[in-house]
Amino acid sequence: MRLLLSLLLIFSLPAHAEGFITRLLNKPVPGGVAVIALGEAPQAPRVRYQDTPALVIKEDGQRWIAIVGIPLSVNAGTQQIDANGRPLSFQVEPRHYREQRITLKNQEQVSPSPANLKRIERELAEQRDAYRHFSPRQPSNLLFDRPVDGPLSSPFGLRRFFNDQERNPHSGLDFAAPAGTPIKAPAAGQVILTGDYFFNGKTVFIDHGQGLISMFCHLSNISVEVGDELARGDVLGKVGSTGRSTGPHLHWNVSLNDARIDPSIFIGAFTP
């Protein structure tokens, strides 16, 4: 009888116990993250998702896992990664995102002039290149610190309407904080882009490693330069209201394999 109970216990256990990173990050929804077990191997498998390299780390010093950002545009259902030429499937679950309606007095920020449209195109090209940056460094931590002290305001993924005109969904997480509040790096990384952009205002991009990128915008002040190496907690600028903004706040984007994903996942504040 004791042997039978032991066998039942063995076969009722999962094939592998989930590690901390999997429990923290595995939120496989549009705009979320999928953590996919890759097994044990002497070297890290090479993983691609939607023809883009993906983040691979060793969890708990034992097995490799892929950490994949899922674009908001992906529908619920089956998706695949390529791991050393081997397809591996994972499931994307549905998630509903609310609407947000914003009234702007400056009509140029809703329907820009031809001259401003050219500027916007140039700036978007710069920022797309930054999001596609992939360095071999391992992220220093995947449980991020909050970049500012302040309550969360506009959540990720909101369908946004400016003056009743639909625009791109909200691609980051907003923190309500007074102008001048210091903004700190949520993890170590290198500054790969700074700028003062039409929509984003004063902006900083940080590469945390392997396609994991943070973007901070609407800053009043930038205190770093391209190439700077930042430790976790280093100040990169101050909260402001530059660009298309209705008041002081921090807008924080997190991008993984060039997919904008919900930053709340990385600070343990995700709600289904």
mmCIF file of C-alpha atoms in Angstrom:
data_model
loop_
_atom_site.group_PDB
_atom_site.id
_atom_site.type_symbol
_atom_site.label_atom_id
_atom_site.label_comp_id
_atom_site.label_asym_id
_atom_site.label_seq_id
_atom_site.Cartn_x
_atom_site.Cartn_y
_atom_site.Cartn_z
ATOM 1 C CA MET A 1 0.000 0.000 0.000
ATOM 2 C CA ARG A 2 2.819 2.377 0.896
ATOM 3 C CA LEU A 3 4.536 1.586 -2.450
ATOM 4 C CA LEU A 4 1.296 2.302 -4.321
ATOM 5 C CA LEU A 5 0.910 5.682 -2.590
ATOM 6 C CA SER A 6 4.524 6.551 -3.408
ATOM 7 C CA LEU A 7 3.992 5.713 -7.089
ATOM 8 C CA LEU A 8 0.805 7.768 -7.226
ATOM 9 C CA LEU A 9 2.658 10.737 -5.709
ATOM 10 C CA ILE A 10 5.483 10.463 -8.242
ATOM 11 C CA PHE A 11 3.153 10.329 -11.236
ATOM 12 C CA SER A 12 1.007 13.195 -9.922
ATOM 13 C CA LEU A 13 3.992 15.580 -9.808
ATOM 14 C CA PRO A 14 4.647 17.847 -12.828
ATOM 15 C CA ALA A 15 7.414 16.838 -15.205
ATOM 16 C CA HIS A 16 9.439 19.675 -13.706
ATOM 17 C CA ALA A 17 8.718 22.053 -10.878
ATOM 18 C CA GLU A 18 8.296 25.632 -12.031
ATOM 19 C CA GLY A 19 11.060 27.981 -10.999
ATOM 20 C CA PHE A 20 10.678 31.520 -9.692
ATOM 21 C CA ILE A 21 11.164 33.185 -13.094
ATOM 22 C CA THR A 22 8.513 30.994 -14.715
ATOM 23 C CA ARG A 23 6.014 31.743 -11.939
ATOM 24 C CA LEU A 24 6.760 35.467 -12.173
ATOM 25 C CA LEU A 25 6.756 35.958 -15.940
ATOM 26 C CA ASN A 26 4.626 33.272 -17.565
ATOM 27 C CA LYS A 27 1.542 35.285 -18.566
ATOM 28 C CA PRO A 28 0.849 33.969 -22.097
ATOM 29 C CA VAL A 29 -1.704 36.519 -23.333
ATOM 30 C CA PRO A 30 -1.543 39.100 -26.145
ATOM 31 C CA GLY A 31 0.840 41.710 -24.779
ATOM 32 C CA GLY A 32 2.175 39.210 -22.242
ATOM 33 C CA VAL A 33 5.043 36.748 -21.851
ATOM 34 C CA ALA A 34 5.376 33.033 -22.517
ATOM 35 C CA VAL A 35 8.023 31.038 -20.651
ATOM 36 C CA ILE A 36 8.872 27.851 -22.527
ATOM 37 C CA ALA A 37 10.948 25.003 -21.075
ATOM 38 C CA LEU A 38 13.838 23.973 -23.327
ATOM 39 C CA GLY A 39 15.382 21.188 -21.238
ATOM 40 C CA GLU A 40 18.971 20.688 -20.188
ATOM 41 C CA ALA A 41 21.927 21.200 -22.514
ATOM 42 C CA PRO A 42 25.608 22.195 -22.214
ATOM 43 C CA GLN A 43 24.962 25.450 -24.095
ATOM 44 C CA ALA A 44 22.010 27.793 -24.407
ATOM 45 C CA PRO A 45 19.721 26.830 -27.300
ATOM 46 C CA ARG A 46 19.227 29.453 -29.994
ATOM 47 C CA VAL A 47 15.575 30.470 -30.025
ATOM 48 C CA ARG A 48 13.603 32.600 -32.462
ATOM 49 C CA TYR A 49 10.001 33.753 -32.369
ATOM 50 C CA GLN A 50 8.398 35.401 -35.375
ATOM 51 C CA ASP A 51 11.879 35.411 -36.950
ATOM 52 C CA THR A 52 13.325 37.453 -34.068
ATOM 53 C CA PRO A 53 15.891 36.198 -31.515
ATOM 54 C CA ALA A 54 14.435 35.487 -28.076
ATOM 55 C CA LEU A 55 15.768 35.712 -24.527
ATOM 56 C CA VAL A 56 17.146 32.409 -23.178
ATOM 57 C CA ILE A 57 18.364 31.893 -19.622
ATOM 58 C CA LYS A 58 19.090 28.980 -17.298
ATOM 59 C CA GLU A 59 16.463 28.773 -14.556
ATOM 60 C CA ASP A 60 17.531 27.661 -11.074
ATOM 61 C CA GLY A 61 20.889 26.653 -12.546
ATOM 62 C CA GLN A 62 19.333 23.563 -14.133
ATOM 63 C CA ARG A 63 17.324 23.865 -17.333
ATOM 64 C CA TRP A 64 17.133 26.404 -20.113
ATOM 65 C CA ILE A 65 13.988 28.435 -20.656
ATOM 66 C CA ALA A 66 12.939 30.810 -23.413
ATOM 67 C CA ILE A 67 11.218 34.023 -22.331
ATOM 68 C CA VAL A 68 9.147 35.297 -25.245
ATOM 69 C CA GLY A 69 7.277 38.564 -25.612
ATOM 70 C CA ILE A 70 3.871 38.177 -27.297
ATOM 71 C CA PRO A 71 2.714 41.160 -29.417
ATOM 72 C CA LEU A 72 -0.693 42.676 -28.684
ATOM 73 C CA SER A 73 -1.669 41.846 -32.274
ATOM 74 C CA VAL A 74 -1.406 38.069 -31.692
ATOM 75 C CA ASN A 75 -4.719 36.237 -31.380
ATOM 76 C CA ALA A 76 -5.414 33.604 -28.735
ATOM 77 C CA GLY A 77 -4.402 30.134 -29.895
ATOM 78 C CA THR A 78 -1.266 28.164 -30.707
ATOM 79 C CA GLN A 79 2.072 29.872 -31.387
ATOM 80 C CA GLN A 80 5.488 28.383 -32.129
ATOM 81 C CA ILE A 81 9.102 29.141 -31.400
ATOM 82 C CA ASP A 82 12.116 27.673 -33.160
ATOM 83 C CA ALA A 83 14.696 26.183 -30.760
ATOM 84 C CA ASN A 84 17.851 25.037 -32.593
ATOM 85 C CA GLY A 85 15.669 24.227 -35.602
ATOM 86 C CA ARG A 86 13.077 22.351 -33.544
ATOM 87 C CA PRO A 87 9.537 23.786 -33.390
ATOM 88 C CA LEU A 88 8.002 24.091 -29.940
ATOM 89 C CA SER A 89 4.394 25.156 -29.433
ATOM 90 C CA PHE A 90 2.809 27.231 -26.701
ATOM 91 C CA GLN A 91 -0.719 28.468 -26.102
ATOM 92 C CA VAL A 92 -1.796 32.109 -25.985
ATOM 93 C CA GLU A 93 -4.822 32.780 -23.805
ATOM 94 C CA PRO A 94 -7.352 35.577 -24.462
ATOM 95 C CA ARG A 95 -7.236 38.876 -22.568
ATOM 96 C CA HIS A 96 -9.608 41.828 -22.750
ATOM 97 C CA TYR A 97 -8.282 45.392 -22.716
ATOM 98 C CA ARG A 98 -10.392 48.412 -21.807
ATOM 99 C CA GLU A 99 -10.821 51.697 -23.686
ATOM 100 C CA GLN A 100 -9.386 55.086 -22.769
ATOM 101 C CA ARG A 101 -10.642 58.395 -24.196
ATOM 102 C CA ILE A 102 -8.409 61.463 -24.009
ATOM 103 C CA THR A 103 -9.158 65.035 -25.047
ATOM 104 C CA LEU A 104 -6.204 67.061 -26.357
ATOM 105 C CA LYS A 105 -6.329 70.808 -26.919
ATOM 106 C CA ASN A 106 -3.407 70.693 -29.365
ATOM 107 C CA GLN A 107 -4.923 69.345 -32.597
ATOM 108 C CA GLU A 108 -1.420 68.831 -34.032
ATOM 109 C CA GLN A 109 -0.966 65.975 -31.535
ATOM 110 C CA VAL A 110 -4.037 64.261 -32.991
ATOM 111 C CA SER A 111 -3.689 64.996 -36.731
ATOM 112 C CA PRO A 112 -0.121 66.229 -37.337
ATOM 113 C CA SER A 113 0.811 68.441 -40.279
ATOM 114 C CA PRO A 114 2.802 66.995 -43.234
ATOM 115 C CA ALA A 115 6.007 68.517 -41.819
ATOM 116 C CA ASN A 116 5.424 66.949 -38.420
ATOM 117 C CA LEU A 117 4.498 63.631 -40.041
ATOM 118 C CA LYS A 118 7.950 63.550 -41.664
ATOM 119 C CA ARG A 119 9.527 64.254 -38.291
ATOM 120 C CA ILE A 120 7.429 61.501 -36.677
ATOM 121 C CA GLU A 121 8.481 58.980 -39.355
ATOM 122 C CA ARG A 122 12.172 59.755 -38.747
ATOM 123 C CA GLU A 123 11.734 59.437 -35.003
ATOM 124 C CA LEU A 124 9.784 56.186 -35.249
ATOM 125 C CA ALA A 125 12.565 54.681 -37.401
ATOM 126 C CA GLU A 126 15.127 55.565 -34.699
ATOM 127 C CA GLN A 127 12.996 54.039 -31.986
ATOM 128 C CA ARG A 128 12.202 50.875 -33.979
ATOM 129 C CA ASP A 129 15.944 50.288 -34.379
ATOM 130 C CA ALA A 130 16.387 50.639 -30.610
ATOM 131 C CA TYR A 131 13.593 48.149 -29.894
ATOM 132 C CA ARG A 132 15.228 45.650 -32.286
ATOM 133 C CA HIS A 133 18.601 45.924 -30.552
ATOM 134 C CA PHE A 134 19.831 42.510 -29.366
ATOM 135 C CA SER A 135 22.953 42.156 -27.224
ATOM 136 C CA PRO A 136 24.366 38.926 -25.775
ATOM 137 C CA ARG A 137 24.435 40.196 -22.179
ATOM 138 C CA GLN A 138 22.350 38.361 -19.581
ATOM 139 C CA PRO A 139 19.782 40.548 -17.813
ATOM 140 C CA SER A 140 20.947 41.318 -14.280
ATOM 141 C CA ASN A 141 17.448 40.703 -12.843
ATOM 142 C CA LEU A 142 14.005 39.864 -14.190
ATOM 143 C CA LEU A 143 12.037 40.963 -11.149
ATOM 144 C CA PHE A 144 12.313 44.666 -11.895
ATOM 145 C CA ASP A 145 12.217 47.559 -9.462
ATOM 146 C CA ARG A 146 9.567 50.206 -10.035
ATOM 147 C CA PRO A 147 11.265 53.065 -11.869
ATOM 148 C CA VAL A 148 9.467 55.711 -9.759
ATOM 149 C CA ASP A 149 7.611 55.830 -6.471
ATOM 150 C CA GLY A 150 4.002 56.503 -7.367
ATOM 151 C CA PRO A 151 0.704 54.769 -8.071
ATOM 152 C CA LEU A 152 -0.006 53.088 -11.383
ATOM 153 C CA SER A 153 -2.337 55.170 -13.537
ATOM 154 C CA SER A 154 -3.062 54.176 -17.160
ATOM 155 C CA PRO A 155 -2.475 50.420 -17.567
ATOM 156 C CA PHE A 156 -0.939 48.658 -20.536
ATOM 157 C CA GLY A 157 -3.024 47.736 -23.581
ATOM 158 C CA LEU A 158 -5.782 50.330 -23.358
ATOM 159 C CA ARG A 159 -7.503 51.010 -26.674
ATOM 160 C CA ARG A 160 -6.896 54.751 -26.934
ATOM 161 C CA PHE A 161 -9.061 57.414 -28.527
ATOM 162 C CA PHE A 162 -7.669 60.940 -28.835
ATOM 163 C CA ASN A 163 -10.473 63.443 -29.458
ATOM 164 C CA ASP A 164 -12.636 60.425 -30.425
ATOM 165 C CA GLN A 165 -10.101 59.220 -33.024
ATOM 166 C CA GLU A 166 -8.717 55.722 -32.390
ATOM 167 C CA ARG A 167 -4.941 55.443 -32.258
ATOM 168 C CA ASN A 168 -2.457 52.730 -31.296
ATOM 169 C CA PRO A 169 -3.116 50.888 -28.004
ATOM 170 C CA HIS A 170 -1.305 52.079 -24.905
ATOM 171 C CA SER A 171 2.043 50.326 -25.225
ATOM 172 C CA GLY A 172 3.339 50.885 -21.708
ATOM 173 C CA LEU A 173 2.518 51.506 -18.095
ATOM 174 C CA ASP A 174 1.968 54.971 -16.608
ATOM 175 C CA PHE A 175 2.974 56.061 -13.117
ATOM 176 C CA ALA A 176 1.390 59.128 -11.537
ATOM 177 C CA ALA A 177 4.287 61.135 -10.107
ATOM 178 C CA PRO A 178 5.045 64.829 -9.669
ATOM 179 C CA ALA A 179 7.290 66.651 -12.124
ATOM 180 C CA GLY A 180 10.920 66.325 -11.090
ATOM 181 C CA THR A 181 10.560 62.890 -9.464
ATOM 182 C CA PRO A 182 13.791 60.907 -10.081
ATOM 183 C CA ILE A 183 13.447 57.961 -12.477
ATOM 184 C CA LYS A 184 15.618 54.944 -11.650
ATOM 185 C CA ALA A 185 16.776 52.067 -13.839
ATOM 186 C CA PRO A 186 14.655 49.011 -12.923
ATOM 187 C CA ALA A 187 17.578 46.739 -13.851
ATOM 188 C CA ALA A 188 21.156 47.190 -14.987
ATOM 189 C CA GLY A 189 21.730 48.026 -18.632
ATOM 190 C CA GLN A 190 23.252 50.270 -21.251
ATOM 191 C CA VAL A 191 21.711 53.471 -22.610
ATOM 192 C CA ILE A 192 21.230 52.883 -26.349
ATOM 193 C CA LEU A 193 19.117 55.892 -27.372
ATOM 194 C CA THR A 194 18.021 59.268 -26.061
ATOM 195 C CA GLY A 195 15.972 61.934 -27.795
ATOM 196 C CA ASP A 196 13.303 64.595 -27.657
ATOM 197 C CA TYR A 197 10.450 63.260 -29.792
ATOM 198 C CA PHE A 198 7.160 64.644 -31.102
ATOM 199 C CA PHE A 199 4.934 62.163 -29.262
ATOM 200 C CA ASN A 200 7.225 60.788 -26.562
ATOM 201 C CA GLY A 201 8.973 63.984 -25.532
ATOM 202 C CA LYS A 202 12.311 63.494 -23.787
ATOM 203 C CA THR A 203 13.025 59.773 -23.946
ATOM 204 C CA VAL A 204 15.598 57.201 -22.791
ATOM 205 C CA PHE A 205 16.059 53.612 -24.040
ATOM 206 C CA ILE A 206 17.977 51.064 -21.919
ATOM 207 C CA ASP A 207 19.178 47.665 -23.155
ATOM 208 C CA HIS A 208 18.954 45.120 -20.314
ATOM 209 C CA GLY A 209 20.217 42.262 -22.509
ATOM 210 C CA GLN A 210 19.032 39.763 -25.123
ATOM 211 C CA GLY A 211 16.288 41.936 -26.599
ATOM 212 C CA LEU A 212 14.880 43.106 -23.243
ATOM 213 C CA ILE A 213 14.541 46.888 -23.611
ATOM 214 C CA SER A 214 13.068 49.590 -21.359
ATOM 215 C CA MET A 215 11.846 52.925 -22.725
ATOM 216 C CA PHE A 216 11.017 55.921 -20.520
ATOM 217 C CA CYS A 217 9.312 58.988 -21.961
ATOM 218 C CA HIS A 218 7.737 62.417 -21.256
ATOM 219 C CA LEU A 219 10.785 63.248 -19.104
ATOM 220 C CA SER A 220 11.512 66.818 -18.003
ATOM 221 C CA ASN A 221 15.236 66.100 -17.833
ATOM 222 C CA ILE A 222 17.615 63.397 -19.121
ATOM 223 C CA SER A 223 20.721 62.779 -16.998
ATOM 224 C CA VAL A 224 22.393 60.029 -19.060
ATOM 225 C CA GLU A 225 24.034 59.689 -22.467
ATOM 226 C CA VAL A 226 24.161 56.960 -25.104
ATOM 227 C CA GLY A 227 26.750 54.368 -24.090
ATOM 228 C CA ASP A 228 26.378 54.889 -20.343
ATOM 229 C CA GLU A 229 26.304 51.713 -18.262
ATOM 230 C CA LEU A 230 23.670 51.948 -15.551
ATOM 231 C CA ALA A 231 23.435 49.873 -12.405
ATOM 232 C CA ARG A 232 20.062 48.910 -11.018
ATOM 233 C CA GLY A 233 18.683 51.970 -9.235
ATOM 234 C CA ASP A 234 20.787 54.583 -11.056
ATOM 235 C CA VAL A 235 18.895 57.774 -11.896
ATOM 236 C CA LEU A 236 18.388 58.334 -15.635
ATOM 237 C CA GLY A 237 16.206 61.448 -15.595
ATOM 238 C CA LYS A 238 13.194 63.130 -14.032
ATOM 239 C CA VAL A 239 9.438 62.894 -14.513
ATOM 240 C CA GLY A 240 7.909 65.531 -16.776
ATOM 241 C CA SER A 241 5.141 66.194 -19.285
ATOM 242 C CA THR A 242 6.978 66.626 -22.596
ATOM 243 C CA GLY A 243 5.583 65.369 -25.905
ATOM 244 C CA ARG A 244 1.960 64.244 -26.141
ATOM 245 C CA SER A 245 1.061 64.351 -22.480
ATOM 246 C CA THR A 246 -1.801 65.837 -20.467
ATOM 247 C CA GLY A 247 0.186 66.172 -17.245
ATOM 248 C CA PRO A 248 3.321 65.020 -15.380
ATOM 249 C CA HIS A 249 3.727 61.239 -15.318
ATOM 250 C CA LEU A 250 6.162 58.523 -16.329
ATOM 251 C CA HIS A 251 5.328 56.314 -19.298
ATOM 252 C CA TRP A 252 7.419 53.113 -19.174
ATOM 253 C CA ASN A 253 7.582 50.620 -22.032
ATOM 254 C CA VAL A 254 9.079 47.142 -21.813
ATOM 255 C CA SER A 255 9.928 45.413 -25.088
ATOM 256 C CA LEU A 256 11.022 41.795 -25.520
ATOM 257 C CA ASN A 257 12.034 40.358 -28.919
ATOM 258 C CA ASP A 258 10.656 43.605 -30.424
ATOM 259 C CA ALA A 259 7.200 43.073 -28.889
ATOM 260 C CA ARG A 260 5.808 45.700 -26.529
ATOM 261 C CA ILE A 261 4.588 43.854 -23.452
ATOM 262 C CA ASP A 262 2.915 44.645 -20.145
ATOM 263 C CA PRO A 263 5.560 46.058 -17.752
ATOM 264 C CA SER A 264 3.392 45.117 -14.752
ATOM 265 C CA ILE A 265 4.493 41.496 -15.311
ATOM 266 C CA PHE A 266 8.085 42.402 -14.432
ATOM 267 C CA ILE A 267 7.180 44.178 -11.179
ATOM 268 C CA GLY A 268 4.808 41.472 -9.907
ATOM 269 C CA ALA A 269 1.713 43.649 -10.427
ATOM 270 C CA PHE A 270 0.034 41.799 -13.325
ATOM 271 C CA THR A 271 -3.723 41.238 -13.074
ATOM 272 C CA PRO A 272 -5.505 38.962 -15.587
#
